PDB file of C-alpha atoms (C1' of nucleotides) in Angstrom:
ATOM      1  CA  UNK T 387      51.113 306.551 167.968  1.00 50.00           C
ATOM      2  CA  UNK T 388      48.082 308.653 167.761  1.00 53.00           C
ATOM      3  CA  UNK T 389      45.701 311.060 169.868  1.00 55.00           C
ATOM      4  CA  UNK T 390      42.247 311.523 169.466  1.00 64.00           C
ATOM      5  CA  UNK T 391      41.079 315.139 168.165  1.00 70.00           C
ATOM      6  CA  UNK T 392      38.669 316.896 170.270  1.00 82.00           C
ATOM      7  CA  UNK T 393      35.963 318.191 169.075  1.00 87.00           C
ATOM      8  CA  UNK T 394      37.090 321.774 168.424  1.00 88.00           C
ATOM      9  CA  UNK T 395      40.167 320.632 167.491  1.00 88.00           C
ATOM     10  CA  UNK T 396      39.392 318.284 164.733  1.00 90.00           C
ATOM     11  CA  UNK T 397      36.702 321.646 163.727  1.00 92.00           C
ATOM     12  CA  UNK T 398      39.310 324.460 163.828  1.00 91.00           C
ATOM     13  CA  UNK T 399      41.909 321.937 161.524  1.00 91.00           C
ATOM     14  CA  UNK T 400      38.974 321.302 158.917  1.00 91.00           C
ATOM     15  CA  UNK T 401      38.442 325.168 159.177  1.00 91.00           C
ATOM     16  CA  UNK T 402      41.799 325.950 158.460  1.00 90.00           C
ATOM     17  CA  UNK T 403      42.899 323.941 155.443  1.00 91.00           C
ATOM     18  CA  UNK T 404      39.452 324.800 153.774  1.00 90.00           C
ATOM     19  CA  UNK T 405      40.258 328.090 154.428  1.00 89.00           C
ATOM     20  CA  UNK T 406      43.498 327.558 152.893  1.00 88.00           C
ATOM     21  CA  UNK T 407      42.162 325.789 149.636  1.00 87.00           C
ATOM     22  CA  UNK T 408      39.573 328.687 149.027  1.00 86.00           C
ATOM     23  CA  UNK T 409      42.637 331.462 149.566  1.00 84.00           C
ATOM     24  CA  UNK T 410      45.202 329.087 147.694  1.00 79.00           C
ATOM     25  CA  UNK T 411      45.952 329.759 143.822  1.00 75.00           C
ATOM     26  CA  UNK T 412      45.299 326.135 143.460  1.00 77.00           C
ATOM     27  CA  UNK T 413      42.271 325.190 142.052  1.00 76.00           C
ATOM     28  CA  UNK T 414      39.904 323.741 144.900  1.00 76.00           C
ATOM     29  CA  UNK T 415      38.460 320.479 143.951  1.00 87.00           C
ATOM     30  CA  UNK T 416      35.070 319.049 145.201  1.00 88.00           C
ATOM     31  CA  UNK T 417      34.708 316.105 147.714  1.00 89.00           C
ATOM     32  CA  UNK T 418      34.623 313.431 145.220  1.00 89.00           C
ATOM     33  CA  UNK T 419      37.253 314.703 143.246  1.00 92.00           C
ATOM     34  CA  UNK T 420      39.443 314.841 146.279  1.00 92.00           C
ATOM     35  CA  UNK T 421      38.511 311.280 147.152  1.00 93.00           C
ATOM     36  CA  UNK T 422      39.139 310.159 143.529  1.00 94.00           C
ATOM     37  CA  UNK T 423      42.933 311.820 143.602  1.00 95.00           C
ATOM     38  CA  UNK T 424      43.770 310.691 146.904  1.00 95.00           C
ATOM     39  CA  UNK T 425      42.846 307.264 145.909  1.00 95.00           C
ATOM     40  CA  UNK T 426      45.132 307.236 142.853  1.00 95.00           C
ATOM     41  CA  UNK T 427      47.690 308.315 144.592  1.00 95.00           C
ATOM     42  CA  UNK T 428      47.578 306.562 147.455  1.00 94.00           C
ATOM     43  CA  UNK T 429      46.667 302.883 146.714  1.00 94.00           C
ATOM     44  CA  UNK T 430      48.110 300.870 144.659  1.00 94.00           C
ATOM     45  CA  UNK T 431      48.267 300.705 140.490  1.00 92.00           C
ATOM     46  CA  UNK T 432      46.478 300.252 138.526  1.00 94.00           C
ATOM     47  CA  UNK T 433      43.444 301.576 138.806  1.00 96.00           C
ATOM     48  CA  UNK T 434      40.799 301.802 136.203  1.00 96.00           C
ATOM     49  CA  UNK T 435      37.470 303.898 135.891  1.00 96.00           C
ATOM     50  CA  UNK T 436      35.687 300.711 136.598  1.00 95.00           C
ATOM     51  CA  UNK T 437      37.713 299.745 139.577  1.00 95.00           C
ATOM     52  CA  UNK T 438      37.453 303.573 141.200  1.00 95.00           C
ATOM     53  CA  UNK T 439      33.655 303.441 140.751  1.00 94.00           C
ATOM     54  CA  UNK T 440      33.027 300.480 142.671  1.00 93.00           C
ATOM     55  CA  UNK T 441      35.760 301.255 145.425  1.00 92.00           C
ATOM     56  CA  UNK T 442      34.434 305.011 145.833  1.00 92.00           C
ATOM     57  CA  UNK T 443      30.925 303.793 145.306  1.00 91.00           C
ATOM     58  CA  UNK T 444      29.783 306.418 142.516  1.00 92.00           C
ATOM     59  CA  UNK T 445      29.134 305.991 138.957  1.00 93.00           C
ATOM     60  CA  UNK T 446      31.468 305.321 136.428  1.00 94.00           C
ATOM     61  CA  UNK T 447      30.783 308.877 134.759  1.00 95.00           C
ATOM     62  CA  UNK T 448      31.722 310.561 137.593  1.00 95.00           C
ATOM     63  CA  UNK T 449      34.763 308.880 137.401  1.00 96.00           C
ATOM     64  CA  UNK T 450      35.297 309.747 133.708  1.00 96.00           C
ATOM     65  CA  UNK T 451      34.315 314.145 134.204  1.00 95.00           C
ATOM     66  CA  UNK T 452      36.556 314.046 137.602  1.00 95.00           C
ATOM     67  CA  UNK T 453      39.868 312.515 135.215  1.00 95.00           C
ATOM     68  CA  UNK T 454      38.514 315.168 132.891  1.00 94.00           C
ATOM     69  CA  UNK T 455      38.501 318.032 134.626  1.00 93.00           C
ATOM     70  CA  UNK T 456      41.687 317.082 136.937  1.00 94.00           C
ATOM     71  CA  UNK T 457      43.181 316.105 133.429  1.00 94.00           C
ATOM     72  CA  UNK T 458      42.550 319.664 132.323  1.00 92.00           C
ATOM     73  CA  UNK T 459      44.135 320.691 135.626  1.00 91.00           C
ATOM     74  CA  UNK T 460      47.634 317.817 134.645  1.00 92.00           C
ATOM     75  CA  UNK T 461      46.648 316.272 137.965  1.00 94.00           C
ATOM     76  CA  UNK T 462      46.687 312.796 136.512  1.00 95.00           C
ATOM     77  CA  UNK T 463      46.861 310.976 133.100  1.00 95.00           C
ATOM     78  CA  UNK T 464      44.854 308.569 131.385  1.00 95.00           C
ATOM     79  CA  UNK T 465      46.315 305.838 129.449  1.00 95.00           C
ATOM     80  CA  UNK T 466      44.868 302.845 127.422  1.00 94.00           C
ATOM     81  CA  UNK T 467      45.698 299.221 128.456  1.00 94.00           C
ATOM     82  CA  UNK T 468      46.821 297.536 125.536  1.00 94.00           C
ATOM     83  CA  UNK T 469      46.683 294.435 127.256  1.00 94.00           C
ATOM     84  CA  UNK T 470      42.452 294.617 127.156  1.00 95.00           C
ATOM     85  CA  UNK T 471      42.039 298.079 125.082  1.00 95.00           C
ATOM     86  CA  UNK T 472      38.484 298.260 126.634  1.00 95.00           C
ATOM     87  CA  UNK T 473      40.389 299.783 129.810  1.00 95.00           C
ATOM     88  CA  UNK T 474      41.713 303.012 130.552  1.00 96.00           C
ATOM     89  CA  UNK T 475      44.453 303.301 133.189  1.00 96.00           C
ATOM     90  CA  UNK T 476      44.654 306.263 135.509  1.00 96.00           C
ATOM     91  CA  UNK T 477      48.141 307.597 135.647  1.00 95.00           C
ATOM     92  CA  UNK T 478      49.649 310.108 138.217  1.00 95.00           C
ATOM     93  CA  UNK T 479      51.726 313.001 137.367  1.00 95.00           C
ATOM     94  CA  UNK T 480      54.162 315.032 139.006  1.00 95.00           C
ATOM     95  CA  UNK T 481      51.774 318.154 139.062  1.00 93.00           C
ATOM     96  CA  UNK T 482      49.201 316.110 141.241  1.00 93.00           C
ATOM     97  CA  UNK T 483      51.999 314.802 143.249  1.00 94.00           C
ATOM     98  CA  UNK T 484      52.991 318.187 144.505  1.00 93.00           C
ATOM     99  CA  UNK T 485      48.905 319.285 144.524  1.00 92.00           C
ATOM    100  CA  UNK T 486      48.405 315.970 147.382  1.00 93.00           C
ATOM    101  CA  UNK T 487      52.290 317.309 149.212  1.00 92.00           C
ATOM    102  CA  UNK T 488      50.924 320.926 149.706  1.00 90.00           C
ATOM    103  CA  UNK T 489      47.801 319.542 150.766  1.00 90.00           C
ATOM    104  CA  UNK T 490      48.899 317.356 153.812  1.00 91.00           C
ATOM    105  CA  UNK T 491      51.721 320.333 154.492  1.00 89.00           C
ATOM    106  CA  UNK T 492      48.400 321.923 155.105  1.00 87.00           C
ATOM    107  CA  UNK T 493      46.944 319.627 157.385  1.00 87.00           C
ATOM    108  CA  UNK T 494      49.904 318.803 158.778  1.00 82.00           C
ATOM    109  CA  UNK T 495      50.796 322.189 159.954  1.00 74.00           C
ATOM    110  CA  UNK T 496      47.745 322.877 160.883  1.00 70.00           C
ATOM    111  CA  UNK T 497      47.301 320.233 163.072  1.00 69.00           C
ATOM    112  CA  UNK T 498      50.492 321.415 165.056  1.00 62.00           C
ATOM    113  CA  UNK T 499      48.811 324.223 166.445  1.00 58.00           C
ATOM    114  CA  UNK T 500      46.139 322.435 168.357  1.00 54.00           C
TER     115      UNK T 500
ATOM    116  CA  UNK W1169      49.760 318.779 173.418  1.00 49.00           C
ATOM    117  CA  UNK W1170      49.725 317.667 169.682  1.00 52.00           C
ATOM    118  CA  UNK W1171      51.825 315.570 167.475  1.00 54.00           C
ATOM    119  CA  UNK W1172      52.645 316.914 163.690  1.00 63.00           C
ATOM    120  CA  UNK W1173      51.212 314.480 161.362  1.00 69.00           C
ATOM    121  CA  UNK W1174      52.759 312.406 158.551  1.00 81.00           C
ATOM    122  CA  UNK W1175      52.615 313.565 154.754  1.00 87.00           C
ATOM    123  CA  UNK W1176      51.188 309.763 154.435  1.00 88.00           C
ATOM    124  CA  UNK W1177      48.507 310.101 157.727  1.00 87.00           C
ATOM    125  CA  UNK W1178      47.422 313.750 156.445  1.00 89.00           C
ATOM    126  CA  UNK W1179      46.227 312.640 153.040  1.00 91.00           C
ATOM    127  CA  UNK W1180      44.484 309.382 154.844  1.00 91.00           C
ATOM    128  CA  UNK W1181      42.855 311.212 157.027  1.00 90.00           C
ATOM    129  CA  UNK W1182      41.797 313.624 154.622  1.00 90.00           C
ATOM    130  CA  UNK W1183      40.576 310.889 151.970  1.00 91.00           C
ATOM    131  CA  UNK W1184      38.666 308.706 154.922  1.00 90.00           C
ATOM    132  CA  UNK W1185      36.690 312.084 155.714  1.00 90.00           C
ATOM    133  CA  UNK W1186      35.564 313.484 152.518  1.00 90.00           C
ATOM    134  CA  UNK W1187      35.219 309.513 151.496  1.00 88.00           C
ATOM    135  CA  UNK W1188      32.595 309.520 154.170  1.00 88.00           C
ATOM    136  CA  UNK W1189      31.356 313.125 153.490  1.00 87.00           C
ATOM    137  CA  UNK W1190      30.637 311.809 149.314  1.00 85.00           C
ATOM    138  CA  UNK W1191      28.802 308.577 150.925  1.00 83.00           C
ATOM    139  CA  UNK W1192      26.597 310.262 153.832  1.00 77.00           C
ATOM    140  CA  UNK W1193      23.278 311.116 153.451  1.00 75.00           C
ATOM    141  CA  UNK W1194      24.151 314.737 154.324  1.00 77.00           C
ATOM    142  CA  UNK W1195      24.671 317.182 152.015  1.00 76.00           C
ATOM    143  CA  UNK W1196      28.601 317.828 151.391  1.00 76.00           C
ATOM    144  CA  UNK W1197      29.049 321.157 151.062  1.00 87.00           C
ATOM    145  CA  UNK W1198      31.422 323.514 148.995  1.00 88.00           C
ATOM    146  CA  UNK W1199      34.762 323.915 150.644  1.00 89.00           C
ATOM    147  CA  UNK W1200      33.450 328.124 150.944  1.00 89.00           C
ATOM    148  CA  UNK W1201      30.929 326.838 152.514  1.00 92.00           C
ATOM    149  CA  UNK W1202      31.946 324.822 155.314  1.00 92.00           C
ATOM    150  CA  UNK W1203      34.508 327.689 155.229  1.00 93.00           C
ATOM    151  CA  UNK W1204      31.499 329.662 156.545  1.00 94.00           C
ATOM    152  CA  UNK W1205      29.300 327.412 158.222  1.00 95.00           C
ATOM    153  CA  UNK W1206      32.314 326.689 160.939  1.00 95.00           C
ATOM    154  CA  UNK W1207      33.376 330.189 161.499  1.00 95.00           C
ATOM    155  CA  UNK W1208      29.579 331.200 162.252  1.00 95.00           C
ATOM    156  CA  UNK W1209      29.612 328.074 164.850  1.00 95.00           C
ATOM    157  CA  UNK W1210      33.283 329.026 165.850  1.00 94.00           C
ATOM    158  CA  UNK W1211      33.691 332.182 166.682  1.00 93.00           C
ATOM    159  CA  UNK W1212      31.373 334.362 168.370  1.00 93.00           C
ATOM    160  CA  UNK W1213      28.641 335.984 167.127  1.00 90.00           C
ATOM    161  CA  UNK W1214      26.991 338.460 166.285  1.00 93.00           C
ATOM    162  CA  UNK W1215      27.875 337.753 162.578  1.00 95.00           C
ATOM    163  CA  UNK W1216      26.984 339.642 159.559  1.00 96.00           C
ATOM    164  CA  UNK W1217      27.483 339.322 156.191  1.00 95.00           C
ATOM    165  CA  UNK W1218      29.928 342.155 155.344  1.00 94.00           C
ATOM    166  CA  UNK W1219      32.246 340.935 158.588  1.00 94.00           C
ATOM    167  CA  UNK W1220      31.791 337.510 157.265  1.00 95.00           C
ATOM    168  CA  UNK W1221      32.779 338.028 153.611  1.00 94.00           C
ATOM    169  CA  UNK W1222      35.853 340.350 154.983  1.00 93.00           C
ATOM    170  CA  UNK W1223      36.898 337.817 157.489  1.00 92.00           C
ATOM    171  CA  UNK W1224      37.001 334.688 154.391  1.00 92.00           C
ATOM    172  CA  UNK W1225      38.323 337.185 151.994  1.00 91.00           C
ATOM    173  CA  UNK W1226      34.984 336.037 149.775  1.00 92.00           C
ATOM    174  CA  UNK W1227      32.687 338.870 147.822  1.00 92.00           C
ATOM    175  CA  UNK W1228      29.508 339.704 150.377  1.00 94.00           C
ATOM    176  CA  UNK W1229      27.218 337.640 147.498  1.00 95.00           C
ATOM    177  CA  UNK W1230      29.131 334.509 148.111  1.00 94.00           C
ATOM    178  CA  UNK W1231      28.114 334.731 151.118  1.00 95.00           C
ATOM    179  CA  UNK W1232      24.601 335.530 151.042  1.00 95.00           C
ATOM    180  CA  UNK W1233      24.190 332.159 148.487  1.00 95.00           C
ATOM    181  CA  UNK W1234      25.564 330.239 150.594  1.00 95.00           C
ATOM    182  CA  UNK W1235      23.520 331.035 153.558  1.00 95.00           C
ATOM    183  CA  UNK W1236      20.838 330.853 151.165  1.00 94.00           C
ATOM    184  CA  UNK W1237      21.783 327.054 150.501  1.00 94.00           C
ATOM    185  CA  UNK W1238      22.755 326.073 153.995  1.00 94.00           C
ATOM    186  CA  UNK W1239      19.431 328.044 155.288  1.00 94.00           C
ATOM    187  CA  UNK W1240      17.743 325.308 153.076  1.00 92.00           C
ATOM    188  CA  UNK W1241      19.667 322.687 154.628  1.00 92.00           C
ATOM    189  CA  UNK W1242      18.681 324.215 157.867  1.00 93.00           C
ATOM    190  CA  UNK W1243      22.243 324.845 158.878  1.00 95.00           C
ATOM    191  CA  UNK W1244      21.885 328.528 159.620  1.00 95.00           C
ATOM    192  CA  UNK W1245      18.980 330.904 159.905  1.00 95.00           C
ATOM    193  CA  UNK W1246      19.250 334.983 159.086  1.00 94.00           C
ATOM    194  CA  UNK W1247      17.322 337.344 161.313  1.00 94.00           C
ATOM    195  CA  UNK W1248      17.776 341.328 160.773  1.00 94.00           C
ATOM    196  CA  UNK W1249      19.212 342.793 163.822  1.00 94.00           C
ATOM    197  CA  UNK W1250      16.689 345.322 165.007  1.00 93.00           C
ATOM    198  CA  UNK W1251      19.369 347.810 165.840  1.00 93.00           C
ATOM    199  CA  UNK W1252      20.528 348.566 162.630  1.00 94.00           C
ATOM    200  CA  UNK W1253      18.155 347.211 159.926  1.00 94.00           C
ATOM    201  CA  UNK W1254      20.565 346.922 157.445  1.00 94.00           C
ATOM    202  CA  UNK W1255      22.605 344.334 159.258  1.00 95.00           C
ATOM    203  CA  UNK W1256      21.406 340.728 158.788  1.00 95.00           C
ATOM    204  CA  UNK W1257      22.593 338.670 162.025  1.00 96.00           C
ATOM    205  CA  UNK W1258      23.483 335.075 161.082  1.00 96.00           C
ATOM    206  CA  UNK W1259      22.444 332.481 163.692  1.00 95.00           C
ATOM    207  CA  UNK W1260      23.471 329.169 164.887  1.00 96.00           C
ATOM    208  CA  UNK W1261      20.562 326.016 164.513  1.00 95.00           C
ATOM    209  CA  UNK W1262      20.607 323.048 166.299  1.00 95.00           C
ATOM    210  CA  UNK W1263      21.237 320.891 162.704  1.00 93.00           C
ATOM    211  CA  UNK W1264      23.954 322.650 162.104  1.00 94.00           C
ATOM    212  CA  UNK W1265      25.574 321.855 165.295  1.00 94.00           C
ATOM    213  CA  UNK W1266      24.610 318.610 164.832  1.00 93.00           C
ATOM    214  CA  UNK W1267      26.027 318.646 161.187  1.00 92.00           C
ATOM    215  CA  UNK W1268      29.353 320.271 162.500  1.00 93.00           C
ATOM    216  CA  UNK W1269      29.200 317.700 165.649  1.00 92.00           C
ATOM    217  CA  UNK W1270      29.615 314.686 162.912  1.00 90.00           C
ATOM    218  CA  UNK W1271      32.466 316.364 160.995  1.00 90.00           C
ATOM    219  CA  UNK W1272      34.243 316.631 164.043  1.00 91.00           C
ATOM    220  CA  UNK W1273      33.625 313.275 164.970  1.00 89.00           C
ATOM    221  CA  UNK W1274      34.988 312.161 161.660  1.00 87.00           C
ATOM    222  CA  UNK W1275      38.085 313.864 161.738  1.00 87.00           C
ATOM    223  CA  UNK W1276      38.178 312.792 165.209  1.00 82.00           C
ATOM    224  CA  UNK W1277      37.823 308.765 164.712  1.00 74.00           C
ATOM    225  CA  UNK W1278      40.257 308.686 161.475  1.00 70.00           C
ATOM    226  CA  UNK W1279      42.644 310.968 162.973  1.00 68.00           C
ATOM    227  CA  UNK W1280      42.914 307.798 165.607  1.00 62.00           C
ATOM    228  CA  UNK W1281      43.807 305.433 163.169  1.00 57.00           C
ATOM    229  CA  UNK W1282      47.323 305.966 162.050  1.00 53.00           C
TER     230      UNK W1282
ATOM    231  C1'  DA G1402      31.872 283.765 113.117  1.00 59.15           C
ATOM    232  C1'  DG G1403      28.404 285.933 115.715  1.00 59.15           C
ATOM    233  C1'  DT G1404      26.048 287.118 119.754  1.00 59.15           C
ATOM    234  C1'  DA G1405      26.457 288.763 124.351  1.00 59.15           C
ATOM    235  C1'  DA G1406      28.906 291.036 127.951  1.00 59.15           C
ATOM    236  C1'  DT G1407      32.213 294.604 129.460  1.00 59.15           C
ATOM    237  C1'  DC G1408      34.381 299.110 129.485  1.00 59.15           C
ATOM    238  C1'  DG G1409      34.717 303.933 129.131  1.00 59.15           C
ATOM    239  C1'  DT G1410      32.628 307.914 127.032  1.00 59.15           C
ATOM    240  C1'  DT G1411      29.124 311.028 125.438  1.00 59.15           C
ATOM    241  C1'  DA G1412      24.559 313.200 125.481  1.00 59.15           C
ATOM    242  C1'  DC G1413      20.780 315.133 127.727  1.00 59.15           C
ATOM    243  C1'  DG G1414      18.353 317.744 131.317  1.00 59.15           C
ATOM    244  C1'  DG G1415      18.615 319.764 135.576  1.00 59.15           C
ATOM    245  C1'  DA G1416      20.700 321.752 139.592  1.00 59.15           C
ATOM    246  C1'  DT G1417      24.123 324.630 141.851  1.00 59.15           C
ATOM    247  C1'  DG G1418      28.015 327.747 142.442  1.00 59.15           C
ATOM    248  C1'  DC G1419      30.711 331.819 141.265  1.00 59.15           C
ATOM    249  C1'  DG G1420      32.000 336.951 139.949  1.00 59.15           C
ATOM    250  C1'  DT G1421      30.418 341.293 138.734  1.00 59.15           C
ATOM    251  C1'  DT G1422      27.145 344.624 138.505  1.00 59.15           C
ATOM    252  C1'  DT G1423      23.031 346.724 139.878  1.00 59.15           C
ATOM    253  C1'  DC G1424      19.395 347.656 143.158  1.00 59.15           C
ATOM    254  C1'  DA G1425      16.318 348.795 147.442  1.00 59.15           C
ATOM    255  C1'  DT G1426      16.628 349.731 152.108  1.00 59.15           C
ATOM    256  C1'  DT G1427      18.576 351.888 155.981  1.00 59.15           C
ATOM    257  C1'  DC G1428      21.588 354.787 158.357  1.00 59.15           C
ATOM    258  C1'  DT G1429      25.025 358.862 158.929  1.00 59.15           C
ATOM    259  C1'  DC G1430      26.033 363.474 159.368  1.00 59.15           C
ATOM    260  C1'  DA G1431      26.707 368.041 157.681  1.00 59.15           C
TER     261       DA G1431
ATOM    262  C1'  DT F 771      16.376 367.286 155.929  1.00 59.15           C
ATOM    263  C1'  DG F 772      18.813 365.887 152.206  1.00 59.15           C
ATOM    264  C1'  DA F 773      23.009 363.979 149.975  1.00 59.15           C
ATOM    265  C1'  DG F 774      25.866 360.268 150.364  1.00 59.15           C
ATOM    266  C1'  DA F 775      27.638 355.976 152.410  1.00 59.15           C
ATOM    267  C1'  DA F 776      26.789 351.310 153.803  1.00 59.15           C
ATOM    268  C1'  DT F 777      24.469 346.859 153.817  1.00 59.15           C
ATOM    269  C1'  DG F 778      22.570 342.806 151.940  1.00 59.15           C
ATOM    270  C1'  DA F 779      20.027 340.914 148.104  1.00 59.15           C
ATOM    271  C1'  DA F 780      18.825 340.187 143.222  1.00 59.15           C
ATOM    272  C1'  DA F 781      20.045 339.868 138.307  1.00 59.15           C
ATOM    273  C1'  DC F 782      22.794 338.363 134.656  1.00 59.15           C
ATOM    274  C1'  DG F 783      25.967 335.305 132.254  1.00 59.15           C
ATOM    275  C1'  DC F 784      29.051 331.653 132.722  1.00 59.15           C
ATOM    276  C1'  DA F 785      31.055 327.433 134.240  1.00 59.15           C
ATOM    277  C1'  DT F 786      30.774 323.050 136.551  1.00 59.15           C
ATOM    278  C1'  DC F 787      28.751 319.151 138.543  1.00 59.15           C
ATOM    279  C1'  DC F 788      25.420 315.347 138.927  1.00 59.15           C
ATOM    280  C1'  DG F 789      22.320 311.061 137.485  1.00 59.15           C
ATOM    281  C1'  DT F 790      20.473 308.460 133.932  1.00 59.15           C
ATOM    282  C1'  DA F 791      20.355 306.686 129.584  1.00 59.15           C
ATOM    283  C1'  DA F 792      22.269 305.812 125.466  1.00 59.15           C
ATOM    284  C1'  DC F 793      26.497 304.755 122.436  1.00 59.15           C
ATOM    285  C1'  DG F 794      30.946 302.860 120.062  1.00 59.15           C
ATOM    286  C1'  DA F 795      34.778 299.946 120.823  1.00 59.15           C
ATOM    287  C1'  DT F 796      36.682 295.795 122.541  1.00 59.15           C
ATOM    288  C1'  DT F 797      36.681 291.241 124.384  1.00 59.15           C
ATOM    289  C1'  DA F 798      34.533 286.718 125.856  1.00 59.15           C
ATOM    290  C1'  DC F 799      31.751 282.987 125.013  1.00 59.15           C
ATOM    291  C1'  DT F 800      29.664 278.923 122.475  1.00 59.15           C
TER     292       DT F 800
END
DNA sequence: AGTAATCGTTACGGATGCGTTTCATTCTCA
DNA sequence: TGAGAATGAAACGCATCCGTAACGATTACT
């Protein structure tokens, strides 16, 4: 259900959709803020600053400036838990929906043309 | 010769590298940068700094920083070409083909995985 | 109740990247 | 040979990111 990328392959799709991202309109976010988006999005709620530190293995302020600056950017929402206000719930939006759908268009296009 | 990939195996295979990209010991560069750092490795050389900065669409200092920080890294080197000594010639190292070699591999071993 | 633990944020200091402008060097060619 | 173009680098100001160490708010424990 899958085939392996060769080696110039897997280099010209990486090429490609960075390409893309610097040329895009869209703001291009760094590694971890990348990792911390996907993550949201793609595993399940809810997910807490404490919670994405320890699964991404950085420190919790990282956490808190990445849901700044993608705040900034309406990629996703904060909210407090008013079950235990001490946490803070990460929240997607629609904005950061489409942001992650244009990205794997990307890859997936690019990957077509192997 | 190449199957189109899922919205849903696009964004995991995107998240699993640059997971691994925040967590290894390498460096993790700026998406301009590995913009640059594969085209010098992927298409042929010689390679200059004007053809490189027209080629990414970048300003000519973007790209003379970043060869500053990968030549740190040892990912590139710069040598003046001797014919015209105005042109700086950017060259290949064997780190950065190791560097490149690992990205590959990553996108190569997730991309299995689907 | 009152102390300790937990959670997210802020503050500080340092490093790095970017865009634009300016500059020194080198070449072109009239 | 001398004016002008071309090339890459440096300078300046700005924004962003990181790691560590505090900090206020909230909850758990005894």
């Amino acid at each position: 259900m899958s085939i392996p990328l060769g080696t110039a392959q897997a280099l010209k799709l990486w090429r490609d959709v960075s390409l893309a991202q610097v040329h895009g309109k869209e703001a291009d976010l760094s590694t971890r803020q990348v990792s911390i988006l996907l993550t949201v999005y793609m595993e399940a709620p809810p997910h807490t600053i404490r919670e994405l530190a320890k699964k991404l293995q950085v420190s919790k302020p990282v956490i808190t400036r990445a849901l700044d600056s993608m705040g900034k950017l309406d990629l996703v929402t904060r909210r407090r838990d008013e079950a235990d206000r001490r946490n803070v719930l990460v929240q997607r939006t629609v904005k950061g929906a489409l942001y992650l759908d244009r990205l794997a268009d990307l890859i997936g296009l690019n990957s077509k043309n192997l």
